[in-house]
Short mmCIF file of C-alpha atoms and ligand atoms in Angstrom, two decimals:
data_model
loop_
_atom_site.label_atom_id
_atom_site.label_comp_id
_atom_site.label_asym_id
_atom_site.label_seq_id
_atom_site.Cartn_x
_atom_site.Cartn_y
_atom_site.Cartn_z
CA MET X 1 2.76 63.33 -7.62
CA GLN X 2 4.84 62.13 -10.50
CA THR X 3 7.26 59.24 -10.38
CA SER X 4 9.82 58.31 -12.96
CA PHE X 5 9.26 54.55 -12.90
CA THR X 6 6.59 52.66 -14.74
CA LEU X 7 3.94 50.42 -13.19
CA ALA X 8 5.19 47.61 -15.37
CA GLN X 9 8.65 47.95 -13.88
CA LEU X 10 7.31 47.99 -10.35
CA ALA X 11 5.09 44.99 -11.04
CA ASP X 12 8.02 43.08 -12.49
CA PRO X 13 8.84 40.26 -10.07
CA ASN X 14 12.47 40.82 -10.96
CA VAL X 15 12.26 44.19 -9.27
CA ALA X 16 11.00 42.58 -6.10
CA GLU X 17 13.16 39.51 -6.05
CA CYS X 18 16.17 39.54 -8.29
CA GLY X 19 18.66 41.79 -6.50
CA PHE X 20 21.34 41.25 -9.16
CA CYS X 21 22.30 44.88 -8.71
CA THR X 22 23.30 44.48 -5.07
CA ALA X 23 26.56 42.70 -5.93
CA THR X 24 27.75 45.63 -8.05
CA CYS X 25 26.54 48.44 -5.80
CA PRO X 26 29.57 49.96 -4.04
CA THR X 27 27.66 51.01 -0.94
CA TYR X 28 26.10 47.58 -0.52
CA VAL X 29 29.51 45.99 -1.04
CA LEU X 30 30.95 48.21 1.71
CA LEU X 31 28.06 48.34 4.17
CA GLY X 32 26.07 45.15 3.50
CA ASP X 33 22.80 46.91 4.36
CA GLU X 34 19.85 46.21 2.03
CA LEU X 35 18.77 49.84 2.39
CA ASP X 36 22.14 50.87 0.96
CA SER X 37 21.54 48.74 -2.13
CA PRO X 38 19.72 49.84 -5.29
CA ARG X 39 16.78 47.56 -4.52
CA GLY X 40 16.47 48.90 -0.97
CA ARG X 41 16.69 52.48 -2.20
CA ILE X 42 14.05 51.85 -4.84
CA TYR X 43 11.68 50.64 -2.14
CA LEU X 44 12.39 53.70 0.00
CA ILE X 45 11.84 56.02 -2.97
CA LYS X 46 8.69 54.22 -4.07
CA ASP X 47 7.23 54.33 -0.58
CA MET X 48 8.06 58.03 -0.17
CA LEU X 49 6.76 59.16 -3.55
CA GLU X 50 3.70 56.93 -3.85
CA ASN X 51 2.47 58.06 -0.45
CA ASP X 52 3.50 61.63 -1.15
CA ARG X 53 5.40 61.77 2.13
CA PRO X 54 8.07 64.28 3.00
CA ALA X 55 11.50 62.70 3.14
CA THR X 56 12.52 61.33 6.53
CA ALA X 57 16.00 61.36 8.04
CA GLU X 58 16.23 57.61 7.41
CA VAL X 59 15.42 57.93 3.70
CA VAL X 60 17.80 60.87 3.33
CA LYS X 61 20.62 58.89 4.95
CA HIS X 62 20.36 56.05 2.45
CA ILE X 63 19.75 58.22 -0.63
CA ASP X 64 22.64 60.52 0.33
CA ARG X 65 24.91 57.47 0.49
CA CYS X 66 24.09 56.59 -3.12
CA LEU X 67 26.92 57.64 -5.44
CA SER X 68 24.72 57.84 -8.56
CA CYS X 69 27.44 55.67 -10.06
CA LEU X 70 24.76 53.76 -12.01
CA ALA X 71 26.52 50.40 -11.74
CA CYS X 72 23.05 49.09 -10.87
CA MET X 73 21.74 50.19 -14.27
CA THR X 74 24.43 48.22 -16.03
CA THR X 75 23.52 45.12 -14.04
CA CYS X 76 19.71 45.35 -13.96
CA PRO X 77 18.10 42.76 -16.27
CA SER X 78 14.77 44.59 -16.17
CA GLY X 79 16.04 47.92 -17.43
CA VAL X 80 14.96 49.88 -14.34
CA HIS X 81 16.00 53.50 -14.94
CA TYR X 82 17.54 54.04 -11.52
CA MET X 83 19.17 57.34 -12.55
CA HIS X 84 15.85 59.10 -13.08
CA LEU X 85 14.44 57.53 -9.92
CA VAL X 86 17.21 58.72 -7.67
CA ASP X 87 17.34 62.14 -9.37
CA HIS X 88 13.63 62.49 -8.65
CA ALA X 89 14.13 61.39 -5.04
CA ARG X 90 16.90 63.94 -4.54
CA VAL X 91 14.62 66.73 -5.76
CA HIS X 92 11.86 65.53 -3.40
CA ILE X 93 14.35 65.51 -0.51
CA GLN X 94 15.52 69.00 -1.38
CA ASN X 95 11.90 70.22 -1.41
CA THR X 96 10.57 68.45 1.68
CA TYR X 97 13.40 67.84 4.11
CA THR X 98 15.22 70.35 6.32
CA ARG X 99 18.81 69.30 6.71
CA PRO X 100 20.88 70.15 9.77
CA GLY X 101 22.33 73.67 9.54
CA ILE X 102 25.93 72.68 8.83
CA ASP X 103 24.87 70.33 6.03
CA ARG X 104 22.70 73.06 4.49
CA LEU X 105 25.55 75.54 4.66
CA LEU X 106 28.02 73.12 3.12
CA ARG X 107 25.67 72.25 0.26
CA ALA X 108 24.90 75.91 -0.40
CA PHE X 109 28.63 76.66 -0.43
CA LEU X 110 29.37 73.86 -2.90
CA ALA X 111 26.45 74.80 -5.15
CA HIS X 112 27.56 78.42 -5.19
CA VAL X 113 31.34 78.04 -5.46
CA LEU X 114 32.04 74.95 -7.60
CA PRO X 115 30.24 76.15 -10.74
CA ASN X 116 31.94 79.56 -10.60
CA ASN X 117 35.50 79.59 -12.01
CA ARG X 118 36.56 82.71 -10.12
CA LEU X 119 35.18 81.63 -6.75
CA LEU X 120 36.49 78.09 -7.15
CA ARG X 121 39.97 79.37 -7.88
CA ARG X 122 39.91 81.50 -4.72
CA ALA X 123 38.53 78.65 -2.65
CA LEU X 124 41.29 76.33 -3.90
CA ASP X 125 43.97 78.91 -3.14
CA ALA X 126 42.60 79.13 0.42
CA ALA X 127 42.31 75.33 0.67
CA ARG X 128 45.96 74.87 -0.25
CA LEU X 129 46.97 77.17 2.62
CA GLY X 130 44.63 75.23 4.92
CA LYS X 131 45.89 71.76 3.94
CA PRO X 132 48.05 71.32 7.08
CA PHE X 133 44.90 71.68 9.20
CA ALA X 134 42.96 68.87 7.49
CA GLY X 135 43.79 66.37 10.26
CA LEU X 136 42.69 68.80 12.95
CA LEU X 137 39.36 69.47 11.21
CA ALA X 138 38.75 65.74 10.82
CA ALA X 139 39.53 65.18 14.50
CA ILE X 140 36.86 67.68 15.59
CA GLY X 141 34.27 66.11 13.30
CA LEU X 142 34.44 68.55 10.37
CA THR X 143 35.21 65.71 7.97
CA PRO X 144 33.69 67.31 4.85
CA LEU X 145 35.92 70.37 5.32
CA ALA X 146 38.93 68.12 5.90
CA ALA X 147 38.05 66.21 2.73
CA MET X 148 37.92 69.46 0.74
CA LEU X 149 41.37 70.46 1.95
CA ARG X 150 42.81 67.04 1.15
CA LEU X 151 41.33 67.05 -2.34
CA ALA X 152 42.65 70.50 -3.24
CA PRO X 153 45.55 70.12 -5.69
CA ALA X 154 48.92 71.15 -4.23
CA ARG X 155 49.54 73.36 -7.26
CA LEU X 156 47.26 75.03 -9.78
CA SER X 157 48.17 75.75 -13.40
CA PRO X 158 47.28 79.17 -14.75
CA MET X 159 43.72 79.20 -16.06
CA ALA X 160 43.28 78.99 -19.81
CA ALA X 161 43.67 82.38 -21.44
CA GLY X 162 40.56 83.94 -22.90
CA GLN X 163 36.97 83.46 -21.89
CA GLY X 164 33.70 83.58 -23.75
CA ARG X 165 33.02 82.49 -27.29
CA ARG X 166 36.12 81.28 -29.13
CA ARG X 167 36.89 79.46 -32.38
CA PHE X 168 39.85 77.25 -33.05
CA PRO X 169 40.39 76.75 -36.79
CA PRO X 170 41.39 73.35 -38.12
CA ALA X 171 44.83 72.67 -39.51
CA GLY X 172 44.41 72.04 -43.22
CA SER X 173 41.06 71.36 -44.79
CA ARG X 174 38.09 71.10 -42.49
CA CYS X 175 36.53 67.67 -41.99
CA GLY X 176 34.30 68.49 -39.05
CA ARG X 177 32.98 71.18 -36.71
CA VAL X 178 32.25 70.66 -33.03
CA ALA X 179 31.44 72.62 -29.91
CA LEU X 180 33.50 71.78 -26.83
CA LEU X 181 32.02 72.09 -23.34
CA THR X 182 34.83 73.52 -21.21
CA GLY X 183 32.80 73.25 -18.00
CA CYS X 184 33.40 74.75 -14.58
CA VAL X 185 35.94 72.67 -12.67
CA SER X 186 38.32 71.58 -15.45
CA PRO X 187 39.39 75.11 -16.54
CA VAL X 188 40.45 75.84 -12.95
CA ILE X 189 41.98 72.54 -11.88
CA ALA X 190 43.21 71.03 -15.14
CA PRO X 191 43.04 73.44 -18.10
CA SER X 192 45.45 71.06 -19.85
CA ILE X 193 42.56 68.65 -20.56
CA ASN X 194 40.52 70.91 -22.81
CA ALA X 195 43.70 72.33 -24.32
CA ALA X 196 44.73 68.79 -25.31
CA ALA X 197 41.28 68.10 -26.77
CA ILE X 198 41.44 71.28 -28.87
CA ARG X 199 44.93 70.40 -30.15
CA VAL X 200 43.96 66.85 -31.13
CA LEU X 201 40.79 67.97 -32.87
CA THR X 202 42.25 70.91 -34.80
CA ARG X 203 45.35 68.90 -35.75
CA HIS X 204 43.03 66.39 -37.40
CA GLY X 205 40.95 68.88 -39.36
CA VAL X 206 38.14 69.59 -36.89
CA GLU X 207 37.09 73.16 -36.17
CA VAL X 208 36.35 73.70 -32.48
CA VAL X 209 33.94 76.26 -31.09
CA VAL X 210 33.87 77.07 -27.41
CA ALA X 211 30.49 78.65 -26.79
CA ASP X 212 29.43 77.29 -23.45
CA GLU X 213 28.48 79.19 -20.33
CA GLY X 214 30.59 77.32 -17.78
CA CYS X 215 28.80 74.78 -15.60
CA CYS X 216 26.43 72.33 -17.29
CA GLY X 217 24.35 71.97 -14.09
CA SER X 218 25.51 68.47 -13.24
CA LEU X 219 26.89 69.30 -9.78
CA VAL X 220 23.70 70.96 -8.54
CA HIS X 221 21.53 68.40 -10.36
CA HIS X 222 23.06 65.66 -8.21
CA MET X 223 22.28 67.66 -5.07
CA GLY X 224 18.58 67.80 -6.01
CA ARG X 225 18.74 71.55 -6.75
CA GLU X 226 16.69 71.14 -9.85
CA ASP X 227 15.79 74.76 -10.54
CA GLU X 228 19.47 75.69 -10.57
CA ALA X 229 20.32 72.66 -12.72
CA ARG X 230 17.62 73.50 -15.25
CA SER X 231 18.73 77.14 -15.40
CA ALA X 232 22.28 76.03 -16.14
CA ALA X 233 21.00 73.66 -18.82
CA ARG X 234 18.94 76.42 -20.46
CA ARG X 235 21.96 78.75 -20.48
CA GLN X 236 24.05 76.10 -22.21
CA ILE X 237 21.32 75.29 -24.69
CA ASP X 238 20.93 78.98 -25.60
CA ALA X 239 24.68 79.32 -26.10
CA TRP X 240 24.93 76.21 -28.28
CA THR X 241 21.75 76.91 -30.23
CA ALA X 242 23.43 80.02 -31.68
CA GLU X 243 26.10 77.73 -33.16
CA ILE X 244 24.13 74.59 -33.76
CA GLU X 245 23.74 74.70 -37.55
CA GLY X 246 26.68 72.82 -39.01
CA LEU X 247 27.77 71.31 -35.71
CA ASP X 248 28.65 67.62 -35.90
CA ALA X 249 28.74 67.17 -32.16
CA ILE X 250 28.93 68.83 -28.77
CA LEU X 251 31.96 67.29 -27.11
CA VAL X 252 32.52 66.83 -23.41
CA THR X 253 35.82 65.88 -21.75
CA ALA X 254 34.34 65.31 -18.27
CA SER X 255 32.13 62.24 -18.45
CA GLY X 256 30.10 63.26 -15.40
CA CYS X 257 29.05 66.39 -17.30
CA GLY X 258 28.55 64.39 -20.50
CA THR X 259 26.02 62.13 -18.81
CA THR X 260 24.03 65.18 -17.70
CA VAL X 261 24.16 66.95 -21.09
CA LYS X 262 22.98 63.73 -22.75
CA ASP X 263 20.04 63.84 -20.32
CA TYR X 264 19.04 67.48 -21.01
CA GLY X 265 16.24 66.23 -23.25
CA TYR X 266 14.74 64.38 -20.29
CA MET X 267 15.47 67.15 -17.76
CA LEU X 268 13.61 69.74 -19.84
CA ARG X 269 10.97 67.48 -21.36
CA THR X 270 8.10 69.44 -19.80
CA ASP X 271 9.52 72.86 -20.68
CA ARG X 272 7.66 73.83 -23.83
CA ALA X 273 10.15 76.50 -24.79
CA TYR X 274 13.19 74.26 -24.42
CA ALA X 275 12.11 70.62 -24.82
CA ASP X 276 12.94 70.37 -28.55
CA LYS X 277 16.17 72.35 -28.30
CA ALA X 278 17.24 70.30 -25.28
CA MET X 279 16.61 67.05 -27.13
CA ARG X 280 18.66 68.31 -30.06
CA VAL X 281 21.56 69.22 -27.78
CA SER X 282 21.37 65.84 -26.05
CA ARG X 283 21.50 64.03 -29.37
CA LEU X 284 24.58 65.99 -30.41
CA ALA X 285 26.40 65.42 -27.10
CA MET X 286 29.33 63.00 -27.25
CA ASP X 287 32.20 62.09 -25.03
CA ILE X 288 35.52 63.15 -26.55
CA SER X 289 36.58 59.48 -26.83
CA GLU X 290 33.44 58.62 -28.80
CA TYR X 291 34.14 61.33 -31.33
CA LEU X 292 37.87 60.63 -31.63
CA SER X 293 37.08 56.97 -32.32
CA GLY X 294 35.50 58.06 -35.58
CA LEU X 295 38.55 60.03 -36.76
CA GLU X 296 41.67 58.77 -38.48
CA LEU X 297 44.29 59.31 -35.80
CA PRO X 298 47.60 57.94 -36.99
CA PRO X 299 50.04 58.18 -34.08
CA GLU X 300 52.98 60.35 -34.98
CA ARG X 301 55.13 58.73 -32.32
CA GLY X 302 56.09 55.09 -32.05
CA PRO X 303 54.44 52.78 -29.55
CA SER X 304 55.42 54.22 -26.25
CA GLY X 305 55.21 51.03 -24.21
CA LEU X 306 53.97 53.19 -21.37
CA VAL X 307 51.85 51.00 -19.10
CA VAL X 308 48.54 52.73 -18.51
CA ALA X 309 45.95 51.58 -15.98
CA TYR X 310 42.68 52.69 -17.51
CA HIS X 311 40.15 53.79 -14.88
CA SER X 312 36.71 53.59 -16.43
CA ALA X 313 34.70 56.43 -14.86
CA CYS X 314 31.24 55.29 -13.76
CA SER X 315 29.62 58.11 -15.70
CA LEU X 316 31.36 56.83 -18.83
CA GLN X 317 30.93 53.07 -18.43
CA HIS X 318 27.56 52.98 -16.65
CA GLY X 319 26.07 56.39 -17.45
CA GLN X 320 27.00 56.55 -21.15
CA LYS X 321 27.82 52.88 -21.82
CA ILE X 322 31.19 53.84 -23.29
CA VAL X 323 33.53 51.03 -22.36
CA ARG X 324 35.79 50.09 -25.24
CA ALA X 325 36.40 53.33 -27.15
CA PRO X 326 38.89 54.97 -24.76
CA LYS X 327 40.89 51.76 -24.29
CA GLU X 328 40.98 51.02 -28.01
CA LEU X 329 42.18 54.54 -28.74
CA LEU X 330 44.97 54.25 -26.18
CA CYS X 331 46.03 50.83 -27.51
CA LYS X 332 46.05 52.20 -31.05
CA MET X 333 48.34 54.98 -29.85
CA GLY X 334 50.86 52.43 -28.61
CA PHE X 335 50.14 52.45 -24.90
CA VAL X 336 49.97 49.18 -22.97
CA VAL X 337 46.50 49.41 -21.48
CA LYS X 338 45.53 47.43 -18.40
CA ASP X 339 42.03 47.03 -17.00
CA VAL X 340 41.69 47.76 -13.30
CA PRO X 341 40.35 44.83 -11.25
CA GLU X 342 36.86 45.51 -9.87
CA GLY X 343 36.62 48.17 -12.56
CA HIS X 344 32.84 48.36 -12.18
CA LEU X 345 33.19 49.83 -8.67
CA CYS X 346 33.21 53.59 -8.23
CA CYS X 347 36.36 55.39 -6.99
CA GLY X 348 34.23 57.45 -4.59
CA SER X 349 34.44 60.75 -6.45
CA ALA X 350 30.86 61.06 -7.76
CA GLY X 351 30.53 64.84 -8.08
CA THR X 352 30.49 66.24 -4.55
CA TYR X 353 30.18 62.82 -2.91
CA ASN X 354 33.81 62.77 -1.79
CA ILE X 355 33.13 65.95 0.20
CA LEU X 356 29.63 65.13 1.45
CA GLN X 357 30.33 61.45 2.27
CA PRO X 358 34.06 61.56 2.98
CA GLU X 359 34.35 58.29 4.91
CA LEU X 360 32.68 56.09 2.28
CA ALA X 361 34.53 57.96 -0.46
CA ARG X 362 37.85 57.36 1.30
CA ARG X 363 37.17 53.63 1.58
CA LEU X 364 36.26 53.42 -2.10
CA ARG X 365 39.37 55.37 -3.10
CA GLU X 366 41.61 53.09 -1.07
CA ARG X 367 40.05 50.04 -2.69
CA LYS X 368 40.41 51.59 -6.15
CA VAL X 369 44.02 52.65 -5.58
CA ASP X 370 44.93 49.18 -4.22
CA ASN X 371 43.50 47.62 -7.35
CA ILE X 372 45.34 50.07 -9.60
CA GLU X 373 48.68 49.75 -7.83
CA LYS X 374 48.60 45.96 -8.24
CA LEU X 375 49.02 46.60 -11.97
CA LYS X 376 52.23 48.60 -11.41
CA PRO X 377 51.34 51.09 -14.13
CA ASP X 378 53.45 54.04 -15.24
CA ALA X 379 50.32 56.18 -15.38
CA ILE X 380 46.60 56.12 -14.71
CA ALA X 381 44.22 57.38 -17.39
CA ALA X 382 40.63 58.46 -16.81
CA GLY X 383 38.02 60.42 -18.71
CA ASN X 384 36.60 62.45 -15.85
CA ILE X 385 38.22 65.24 -13.84
CA GLY X 386 36.41 64.20 -10.64
CA CYS X 387 37.87 60.68 -10.75
CA MET X 388 41.30 62.09 -11.60
CA MET X 389 41.30 64.29 -8.48
CA GLN X 390 39.91 61.56 -6.27
CA ILE X 391 42.46 58.94 -7.35
CA ALA X 392 45.38 61.38 -7.41
CA ALA X 393 44.70 62.20 -3.76
CA GLY X 394 45.51 58.56 -2.87
CA THR X 395 48.51 57.61 -4.98
CA MET X 396 51.88 58.84 -6.24
CA ILE X 397 51.26 57.35 -9.71
CA PRO X 398 50.59 60.20 -12.16
CA VAL X 399 46.97 60.55 -13.26
CA VAL X 400 46.17 61.95 -16.70
CA HIS X 401 43.14 62.39 -18.88
CA THR X 402 42.81 59.94 -21.76
CA VAL X 403 42.77 62.81 -24.27
CA GLU X 404 46.10 64.13 -22.93
CA LEU X 405 47.70 60.79 -23.83
CA ILE X 406 46.07 60.80 -27.26
CA ASP X 407 47.26 64.35 -27.86
CA TRP X 408 50.79 63.43 -26.83
CA ALA X 409 50.86 60.35 -29.04
CA THR X 410 49.68 62.33 -32.05
CA GLY X 411 52.16 65.18 -31.83
CA GLY X 412 51.17 67.21 -28.76
CA PRO X 413 53.28 67.89 -25.67
CA GLU X 414 53.90 65.31 -22.98
CA PRO X 415 51.22 65.62 -20.28
CA GLU X 416 52.49 67.78 -17.45
CA ALA X 417 51.59 65.16 -14.83
CA LEU X 418 53.92 62.65 -16.52
CA ALA X 419 56.97 64.83 -17.01
CA GLY X 420 59.85 63.32 -15.06
CA LYS X 421 57.62 60.81 -13.28
CA ARG X 422 57.31 57.96 -15.72
CA GLY X 423 58.62 54.52 -14.94
CA SER X 424 61.88 53.59 -16.57
CA SER X 425 60.15 50.77 -18.50
CA ALA X 426 58.84 53.18 -21.02
CA ALA X 427 60.70 56.41 -20.61
CA ALA X 428 63.05 56.13 -23.55
CA ALA X 429 60.64 54.85 -26.16
CA ALA X 430 57.80 57.12 -25.15
CA VAL X 431 59.32 60.28 -26.54
CA ALA X 432 60.96 58.90 -29.65
CA PRO X 433 59.33 59.91 -32.93
CA ALA X 434 58.46 56.93 -35.11
CA LYS X 435 60.09 58.34 -38.20
S1 LIG T 501 23.87 54.34 -8.31
FE1 LIG T 501 25.64 53.19 -7.51
S2 LIG T 501 25.61 53.56 -5.28
FE2 LIG T 501 23.60 54.16 -6.08
S3 LIG T 501 22.31 52.36 -5.84
FE3 LIG T 501 23.16 52.26 -7.93
S4 LIG T 501 25.02 51.04 -7.76
FE4 LIG T 501 24.45 51.67 -5.67
S1 LIG T 502 17.03 47.39 -9.84
FE1 LIG T 502 17.10 45.77 -11.42
S2 LIG T 502 18.78 44.41 -10.72
FE2 LIG T 502 18.19 45.67 -8.93
S3 LIG T 502 16.63 44.45 -7.86
FE3 LIG T 502 15.54 45.81 -9.25
S4 LIG T 502 15.24 44.58 -11.11
FE4 LIG T 502 16.85 43.57 -9.92
#
């Protein structure tokens, strides 16, 4: 049996007694149960793995309720690597526990459909037709299905033209070369995000290569389906390795995926054929906001005055420790950026969490939306498609990706979600060129 935590960490009295993490754990905040806190879960995981026991229904209940938001890692004074612990526990659960049939079916469906552009598109088309029946499904106890219908966007943009390996040349002389992970969900639900990233980068002299193979493996990784996650990681690594010489970075616009790609080195550390390549890919991986922070981005439009509530995705603030870069970029572009109260708490999206744990996810969304609406923003910005969908399902305020605002401020089109919906406070100034 292998565990991901060290003896020193487990012997640390802080681990046994401190409990600092409980105050920032969303499920402990909502439920008040020690077993739904990081410390409680660590004990459950430790007990299960050290004794090499199959997972029990009780352990599964509390681990399933964990969002993998990693707020506990930000808070922990002892540096406990909770992410690797809970990832390991999820794999153990997947390998030793037989879930009820409906849960197994749902998980198999999500693992099969979400990473596949074509199937996801069809599923979303069907979900939009089924939206009126969401209440009925919830009433008969099929809450995950109801949650899926409610989350499905009312309208889908056409998918980005062209698939496979593509190059986008820089405007003017080249100052950089990057690969962009397009991913699985974004091209179907919000192709405008990667399109905006490509425009910003090429406009500022960066050549962009799209070489990825769709899903990075993050969605199945968080369900404990480790073989599938590792296969997806190997596919991506092979695709990027062909381009890797001369690449400055591998950029990711969905921070949930970015956290996983940055962890490929760990995921494949025992794979002799891939360990080195995986580490190289992880070192090159950057969130789009990290990379843009290093570029000269003079805004081509005057300060818009648009009031933006910045939602800091957990995977960005806790998983990748990127807190200031997106806000500083938006401020530099002339937006009035407001921090969301209780910004450390997850919005309830968390990969497939909002489908698998719909009730907790709904409560977290309501809390997040309440906090955002207090700010009376014209728009909400986030750096993760999952959060964008989750929050948009609970508010009329337009939700955009941070890079769409940066693109707009530096000469790109106004984000589609904002068109005609902005508050009057900023409408006039937002579109006026500075010159
Ligand atoms: S990852 Fe989030 S939900 Fe899970 S234990 Fe840590 S703080 Fe709580
Ligand atoms: S995970 Fe860290 S913060 Fe939480 S109880 Fe253990 S040592 Fe304390």
